[in-house]
Amino acid sequence: ILFLVARHLLVPASFGKYGHYRADVLGEIEKTEIHYAGQKACLECHQDVEDKKSQDVHAEIHCETCHGPGQKHVTSGEAADILKPSGREFCGSCHTLNAARPKGAIAQVDLKKHNIENNCTECHNPHQPWALLK
């Protein structure tokens, strides 16, 4: 009896309407503000960047993977409304040495030894990382 009372109090009324889900969540998700613009929105203004990127190893990475949600930037057009990461830690989130990562999948760099006095973007264009700037 205690279980049935607890279940009645804790399980939302809309649970189970569409299977093993809470049906009311659909309305909540619909009200959520959109933050991502999508790749097509970026290309409307930045086709030149996509042309560079398509010739190098980051070709399959979408803009918002590195630059974050872009809807605010697309709406305003202001450069301040989009991330422009340049730090070693940011690039290292994908490229730092990781014994669990297959060696051929992503270029791995020992950030403690590789060009430690500079940020990655001082030598590499993030859209064409193998085309060195220096």
mmCIF file with all atom_site columns, C-alpha atoms in Angstrom:
data_model
loop_
_atom_site.group_PDB
_atom_site.id
_atom_site.type_symbol
_atom_site.label_atom_id
_atom_site.label_alt_id
_atom_site.label_comp_id
_atom_site.label_asym_id
_atom_site.label_entity_id
_atom_site.label_seq_id
_atom_site.pdbx_PDB_ins_code
_atom_site.Cartn_x
_atom_site.Cartn_y
_atom_site.Cartn_z
_atom_site.occupancy
_atom_site.B_iso_or_equiv
_atom_site.pdbx_formal_charge
_atom_site.auth_seq_id
_atom_site.auth_comp_id
_atom_site.auth_asym_id
_atom_site.auth_atom_id
_atom_site.pdbx_PDB_model_num
ATOM 1   C CA . ILE A 1 1   ? 0.000  0.000  0.000   1.00 0.00 ? 1   ILE A CA 1
ATOM 2   C CA . LEU A 1 2   ? 2.891  2.351  0.857   1.00 0.00 ? 2   LEU A CA 1
ATOM 3   C CA . PHE A 1 3   ? 4.428  1.714  -2.591  1.00 0.00 ? 3   PHE A CA 1
ATOM 4   C CA . LEU A 1 4   ? 1.150  2.553  -4.377  1.00 0.00 ? 4   LEU A CA 1
ATOM 5   C CA . VAL A 1 5   ? 0.737  5.759  -2.397  1.00 0.00 ? 5   VAL A CA 1
ATOM 6   C CA . ALA A 1 6   ? 4.354  6.797  -3.082  1.00 0.00 ? 6   ALA A CA 1
ATOM 7   C CA . ARG A 1 7   ? 3.973  5.938  -6.794  1.00 0.00 ? 7   ARG A CA 1
ATOM 8   C CA . HIS A 1 8   ? 0.789  7.996  -7.023  1.00 0.00 ? 8   HIS A CA 1
ATOM 9   C CA . LEU A 1 9   ? 2.491  10.991 -5.409  1.00 0.00 ? 9   LEU A CA 1
ATOM 10  C CA . LEU A 1 10  ? 5.814  10.776 -7.304  1.00 0.00 ? 10  LEU A CA 1
ATOM 11  C CA . VAL A 1 11  ? 4.884  9.704  -10.842 1.00 0.00 ? 11  VAL A CA 1
ATOM 12  C CA . PRO A 1 12  ? 3.594  12.586 -13.024 1.00 0.00 ? 12  PRO A CA 1
ATOM 13  C CA . ALA A 1 13  ? 0.039  12.249 -14.350 1.00 0.00 ? 13  ALA A CA 1
ATOM 14  C CA . SER A 1 14  ? 1.195  12.382 -17.986 1.00 0.00 ? 14  SER A CA 1
ATOM 15  C CA . PHE A 1 15  ? 3.668  9.526  -17.553 1.00 0.00 ? 15  PHE A CA 1
ATOM 16  C CA . GLY A 1 16  ? 2.915  6.609  -19.854 1.00 0.00 ? 16  GLY A CA 1
ATOM 17  C CA . LYS A 1 17  ? 0.653  8.455  -22.303 1.00 0.00 ? 17  LYS A CA 1
ATOM 18  C CA . TYR A 1 18  ? 3.219  7.981  -25.139 1.00 0.00 ? 18  TYR A CA 1
ATOM 19  C CA . GLY A 1 19  ? 5.057  4.978  -23.789 1.00 0.00 ? 19  GLY A CA 1
ATOM 20  C CA . HIS A 1 20  ? 7.666  5.129  -21.055 1.00 0.00 ? 20  HIS A CA 1
ATOM 21  C CA . TYR A 1 21  ? 7.847  8.954  -21.111 1.00 0.00 ? 21  TYR A CA 1
ATOM 22  C CA . ARG A 1 22  ? 6.310  11.998 -19.448 1.00 0.00 ? 22  ARG A CA 1
ATOM 23  C CA . ALA A 1 23  ? 4.003  13.458 -22.129 1.00 0.00 ? 23  ALA A CA 1
ATOM 24  C CA . ASP A 1 24  ? 4.026  16.980 -20.646 1.00 0.00 ? 24  ASP A CA 1
ATOM 25  C CA . VAL A 1 25  ? 7.725  17.305 -21.503 1.00 0.00 ? 25  VAL A CA 1
ATOM 26  C CA . LEU A 1 26  ? 6.803  17.862 -25.183 1.00 0.00 ? 26  LEU A CA 1
ATOM 27  C CA . GLY A 1 27  ? 5.180  21.198 -24.354 1.00 0.00 ? 27  GLY A CA 1
ATOM 28  C CA . GLU A 1 28  ? 8.100  22.176 -22.135 1.00 0.00 ? 28  GLU A CA 1
ATOM 29  C CA . ILE A 1 29  ? 10.598 21.423 -24.901 1.00 0.00 ? 29  ILE A CA 1
ATOM 30  C CA . GLU A 1 30  ? 8.521  23.376 -27.422 1.00 0.00 ? 30  GLU A CA 1
ATOM 31  C CA . LYS A 1 31  ? 8.790  26.481 -25.216 1.00 0.00 ? 31  LYS A CA 1
ATOM 32  C CA . THR A 1 32  ? 12.593 26.177 -24.968 1.00 0.00 ? 32  THR A CA 1
ATOM 33  C CA . GLU A 1 33  ? 14.437 29.054 -26.621 1.00 0.00 ? 33  GLU A CA 1
ATOM 34  C CA . ILE A 1 34  ? 16.527 28.117 -29.661 1.00 0.00 ? 34  ILE A CA 1
ATOM 35  C CA . HIS A 1 35  ? 20.250 28.726 -29.175 1.00 0.00 ? 35  HIS A CA 1
ATOM 36  C CA . TYR A 1 36  ? 21.813 26.915 -32.142 1.00 0.00 ? 36  TYR A CA 1
ATOM 37  C CA . ALA A 1 37  ? 21.551 28.352 -35.639 1.00 0.00 ? 37  ALA A CA 1
ATOM 38  C CA . GLY A 1 38  ? 22.797 25.388 -37.654 1.00 0.00 ? 38  GLY A CA 1
ATOM 39  C CA . GLN A 1 39  ? 25.523 25.097 -40.288 1.00 0.00 ? 39  GLN A CA 1
ATOM 40  C CA . LYS A 1 40  ? 23.466 26.669 -43.103 1.00 0.00 ? 40  LYS A CA 1
ATOM 41  C CA . ALA A 1 41  ? 23.090 29.919 -41.156 1.00 0.00 ? 41  ALA A CA 1
ATOM 42  C CA . CYS A 1 42  ? 26.863 30.172 -40.757 1.00 0.00 ? 42  CYS A CA 1
ATOM 43  C CA . LEU A 1 43  ? 27.494 29.592 -44.460 1.00 0.00 ? 43  LEU A CA 1
ATOM 44  C CA . GLU A 1 44  ? 25.243 32.479 -45.489 1.00 0.00 ? 44  GLU A CA 1
ATOM 45  C CA . CYS A 1 45  ? 27.962 34.908 -44.357 1.00 0.00 ? 45  CYS A CA 1
ATOM 46  C CA . HIS A 1 46  ? 31.056 32.744 -43.964 1.00 0.00 ? 46  HIS A CA 1
ATOM 47  C CA . GLN A 1 47  ? 31.320 30.653 -47.133 1.00 0.00 ? 47  GLN A CA 1
ATOM 48  C CA . ASP A 1 48  ? 35.011 31.639 -47.402 1.00 0.00 ? 48  ASP A CA 1
ATOM 49  C CA . VAL A 1 49  ? 35.707 29.999 -44.043 1.00 0.00 ? 49  VAL A CA 1
ATOM 50  C CA . GLU A 1 50  ? 33.841 26.866 -45.108 1.00 0.00 ? 50  GLU A CA 1
ATOM 51  C CA . ASP A 1 51  ? 35.891 26.746 -48.322 1.00 0.00 ? 51  ASP A CA 1
ATOM 52  C CA . LYS A 1 52  ? 39.122 26.763 -46.278 1.00 0.00 ? 52  LYS A CA 1
ATOM 53  C CA . LYS A 1 53  ? 37.791 24.286 -43.748 1.00 0.00 ? 53  LYS A CA 1
ATOM 54  C CA . SER A 1 54  ? 36.601 21.856 -46.433 1.00 0.00 ? 54  SER A CA 1
ATOM 55  C CA . GLN A 1 55  ? 40.195 21.418 -47.634 1.00 0.00 ? 55  GLN A CA 1
ATOM 56  C CA . ASP A 1 56  ? 41.572 20.277 -44.281 1.00 0.00 ? 56  ASP A CA 1
ATOM 57  C CA . VAL A 1 57  ? 41.056 17.883 -41.382 1.00 0.00 ? 57  VAL A CA 1
ATOM 58  C CA . HIS A 1 58  ? 38.294 19.907 -39.687 1.00 0.00 ? 58  HIS A CA 1
ATOM 59  C CA . ALA A 1 59  ? 36.037 19.630 -42.762 1.00 0.00 ? 59  ALA A CA 1
ATOM 60  C CA . GLU A 1 60  ? 33.427 17.483 -41.000 1.00 0.00 ? 60  GLU A CA 1
ATOM 61  C CA . ILE A 1 61  ? 33.272 19.592 -37.833 1.00 0.00 ? 61  ILE A CA 1
ATOM 62  C CA . HIS A 1 62  ? 30.316 21.968 -37.751 1.00 0.00 ? 62  HIS A CA 1
ATOM 63  C CA . CYS A 1 63  ? 30.899 25.593 -36.764 1.00 0.00 ? 63  CYS A CA 1
ATOM 64  C CA . GLU A 1 64  ? 28.926 25.482 -33.530 1.00 0.00 ? 64  GLU A CA 1
ATOM 65  C CA . THR A 1 65  ? 31.028 22.579 -32.254 1.00 0.00 ? 65  THR A CA 1
ATOM 66  C CA . CYS A 1 66  ? 33.838 25.054 -31.555 1.00 0.00 ? 66  CYS A CA 1
ATOM 67  C CA . HIS A 1 67  ? 32.070 28.415 -31.630 1.00 0.00 ? 67  HIS A CA 1
ATOM 68  C CA . GLY A 1 68  ? 29.124 27.402 -29.450 1.00 0.00 ? 68  GLY A CA 1
ATOM 69  C CA . PRO A 1 69  ? 25.468 28.284 -30.012 1.00 0.00 ? 69  PRO A CA 1
ATOM 70  C CA . GLY A 1 70  ? 25.267 30.808 -32.839 1.00 0.00 ? 70  GLY A CA 1
ATOM 71  C CA . GLN A 1 71  ? 21.644 31.986 -32.983 1.00 0.00 ? 71  GLN A CA 1
ATOM 72  C CA . LYS A 1 72  ? 22.383 35.208 -31.093 1.00 0.00 ? 72  LYS A CA 1
ATOM 73  C CA . HIS A 1 73  ? 25.259 35.991 -33.509 1.00 0.00 ? 73  HIS A CA 1
ATOM 74  C CA . VAL A 1 74  ? 23.117 35.209 -36.563 1.00 0.00 ? 74  VAL A CA 1
ATOM 75  C CA . THR A 1 75  ? 20.378 37.518 -35.308 1.00 0.00 ? 75  THR A CA 1
ATOM 76  C CA . SER A 1 76  ? 22.648 40.422 -34.299 1.00 0.00 ? 76  SER A CA 1
ATOM 77  C CA . GLY A 1 77  ? 25.566 40.030 -36.692 1.00 0.00 ? 77  GLY A CA 1
ATOM 78  C CA . GLU A 1 78  ? 27.872 41.166 -33.899 1.00 0.00 ? 78  GLU A CA 1
ATOM 79  C CA . ALA A 1 79  ? 31.231 39.410 -33.539 1.00 0.00 ? 79  ALA A CA 1
ATOM 80  C CA . ALA A 1 80  ? 30.922 39.688 -29.750 1.00 0.00 ? 80  ALA A CA 1
ATOM 81  C CA . ASP A 1 81  ? 27.923 37.339 -29.861 1.00 0.00 ? 81  ASP A CA 1
ATOM 82  C CA . ILE A 1 82  ? 29.935 34.259 -30.882 1.00 0.00 ? 82  ILE A CA 1
ATOM 83  C CA . LEU A 1 83  ? 32.821 32.436 -29.209 1.00 0.00 ? 83  LEU A CA 1
ATOM 84  C CA . LYS A 1 84  ? 36.254 32.687 -30.822 1.00 0.00 ? 84  LYS A CA 1
ATOM 85  C CA . PRO A 1 85  ? 38.258 30.203 -28.764 1.00 0.00 ? 85  PRO A CA 1
ATOM 86  C CA . SER A 1 86  ? 42.032 30.384 -29.049 1.00 0.00 ? 86  SER A CA 1
ATOM 87  C CA . GLY A 1 87  ? 43.444 28.888 -25.867 1.00 0.00 ? 87  GLY A CA 1
ATOM 88  C CA . ARG A 1 88  ? 45.545 25.769 -25.625 1.00 0.00 ? 88  ARG A CA 1
ATOM 89  C CA . GLU A 1 89  ? 43.042 24.227 -23.233 1.00 0.00 ? 89  GLU A CA 1
ATOM 90  C CA . PHE A 1 90  ? 40.234 24.567 -25.769 1.00 0.00 ? 90  PHE A CA 1
ATOM 91  C CA . CYS A 1 91  ? 42.153 22.887 -28.601 1.00 0.00 ? 91  CYS A CA 1
ATOM 92  C CA . GLY A 1 92  ? 43.461 20.394 -26.080 1.00 0.00 ? 92  GLY A CA 1
ATOM 93  C CA . SER A 1 93  ? 39.936 19.250 -25.257 1.00 0.00 ? 93  SER A CA 1
ATOM 94  C CA . CYS A 1 94  ? 40.141 17.257 -28.514 1.00 0.00 ? 94  CYS A CA 1
ATOM 95  C CA . HIS A 1 95  ? 43.853 17.176 -29.310 1.00 0.00 ? 95  HIS A CA 1
ATOM 96  C CA . THR A 1 96  ? 45.622 16.445 -26.014 1.00 0.00 ? 96  THR A CA 1
ATOM 97  C CA . LEU A 1 97  ? 47.322 13.071 -25.638 1.00 0.00 ? 97  LEU A CA 1
ATOM 98  C CA . ASN A 1 98  ? 44.782 10.420 -24.717 1.00 0.00 ? 98  ASN A CA 1
ATOM 99  C CA . ALA A 1 99  ? 45.801 6.777  -24.527 1.00 0.00 ? 99  ALA A CA 1
ATOM 100 C CA . ALA A 1 100 ? 42.165 5.694  -24.961 1.00 0.00 ? 100 ALA A CA 1
ATOM 101 C CA . ARG A 1 101 ? 41.794 7.506  -28.297 1.00 0.00 ? 101 ARG A CA 1
ATOM 102 C CA . PRO A 1 102 ? 42.818 5.709  -31.510 1.00 0.00 ? 102 PRO A CA 1
ATOM 103 C CA . LYS A 1 103 ? 46.043 7.321  -32.772 1.00 0.00 ? 103 LYS A CA 1
ATOM 104 C CA . GLY A 1 104 ? 44.815 7.840  -36.345 1.00 0.00 ? 104 GLY A CA 1
ATOM 105 C CA . ALA A 1 105 ? 41.448 9.349  -35.376 1.00 0.00 ? 105 ALA A CA 1
ATOM 106 C CA . ILE A 1 106 ? 42.558 12.792 -34.151 1.00 0.00 ? 106 ILE A CA 1
ATOM 107 C CA . ALA A 1 107 ? 46.005 14.401 -34.150 1.00 0.00 ? 107 ALA A CA 1
ATOM 108 C CA . GLN A 1 108 ? 47.208 14.272 -30.554 1.00 0.00 ? 108 GLN A CA 1
ATOM 109 C CA . VAL A 1 109 ? 49.666 16.735 -29.053 1.00 0.00 ? 109 VAL A CA 1
ATOM 110 C CA . ASP A 1 110 ? 51.477 16.738 -25.726 1.00 0.00 ? 110 ASP A CA 1
ATOM 111 C CA . LEU A 1 111 ? 50.449 20.204 -24.542 1.00 0.00 ? 111 LEU A CA 1
ATOM 112 C CA . LYS A 1 112 ? 53.133 20.128 -21.837 1.00 0.00 ? 112 LYS A CA 1
ATOM 113 C CA . LYS A 1 113 ? 55.862 19.918 -24.496 1.00 0.00 ? 113 LYS A CA 1
ATOM 114 C CA . HIS A 1 114 ? 54.487 21.243 -27.790 1.00 0.00 ? 114 HIS A CA 1
ATOM 115 C CA . ASN A 1 115 ? 55.174 24.964 -28.312 1.00 0.00 ? 115 ASN A CA 1
ATOM 116 C CA . ILE A 1 116 ? 54.174 25.791 -24.736 1.00 0.00 ? 116 ILE A CA 1
ATOM 117 C CA . GLU A 1 117 ? 54.768 29.531 -25.005 1.00 0.00 ? 117 GLU A CA 1
ATOM 118 C CA . ASN A 1 118 ? 52.061 30.090 -27.668 1.00 0.00 ? 118 ASN A CA 1
ATOM 119 C CA . ASN A 1 119 ? 48.353 29.574 -28.136 1.00 0.00 ? 119 ASN A CA 1
ATOM 120 C CA . CYS A 1 120 ? 47.512 27.110 -30.900 1.00 0.00 ? 120 CYS A CA 1
ATOM 121 C CA . THR A 1 121 ? 45.982 29.811 -33.107 1.00 0.00 ? 121 THR A CA 1
ATOM 122 C CA . GLU A 1 122 ? 49.272 31.721 -33.212 1.00 0.00 ? 122 GLU A CA 1
ATOM 123 C CA . CYS A 1 123 ? 50.663 28.973 -35.471 1.00 0.00 ? 123 CYS A CA 1
ATOM 124 C CA . HIS A 1 124 ? 47.577 27.160 -36.764 1.00 0.00 ? 124 HIS A CA 1
ATOM 125 C CA . ASN A 1 125 ? 44.489 28.490 -38.517 1.00 0.00 ? 125 ASN A CA 1
ATOM 126 C CA . PRO A 1 126 ? 41.739 26.498 -36.783 1.00 0.00 ? 126 PRO A CA 1
ATOM 127 C CA . HIS A 1 127 ? 39.876 26.203 -40.078 1.00 0.00 ? 127 HIS A CA 1
ATOM 128 C CA . GLN A 1 128 ? 43.003 24.839 -41.832 1.00 0.00 ? 128 GLN A CA 1
ATOM 129 C CA . PRO A 1 129 ? 45.159 23.458 -39.005 1.00 0.00 ? 129 PRO A CA 1
ATOM 130 C CA . TRP A 1 130 ? 47.800 21.860 -41.265 1.00 0.00 ? 130 TRP A CA 1
ATOM 131 C CA . ALA A 1 131 ? 48.427 25.159 -43.075 1.00 0.00 ? 131 ALA A CA 1
ATOM 132 C CA . LEU A 1 132 ? 50.818 26.738 -40.576 1.00 0.00 ? 132 LEU A CA 1
ATOM 133 C CA . LEU A 1 133 ? 50.688 30.509 -40.120 1.00 0.00 ? 133 LEU A CA 1
ATOM 134 C CA . LYS A 1 134 ? 54.369 30.918 -39.207 1.00 0.00 ? 134 LYS A CA 1
#
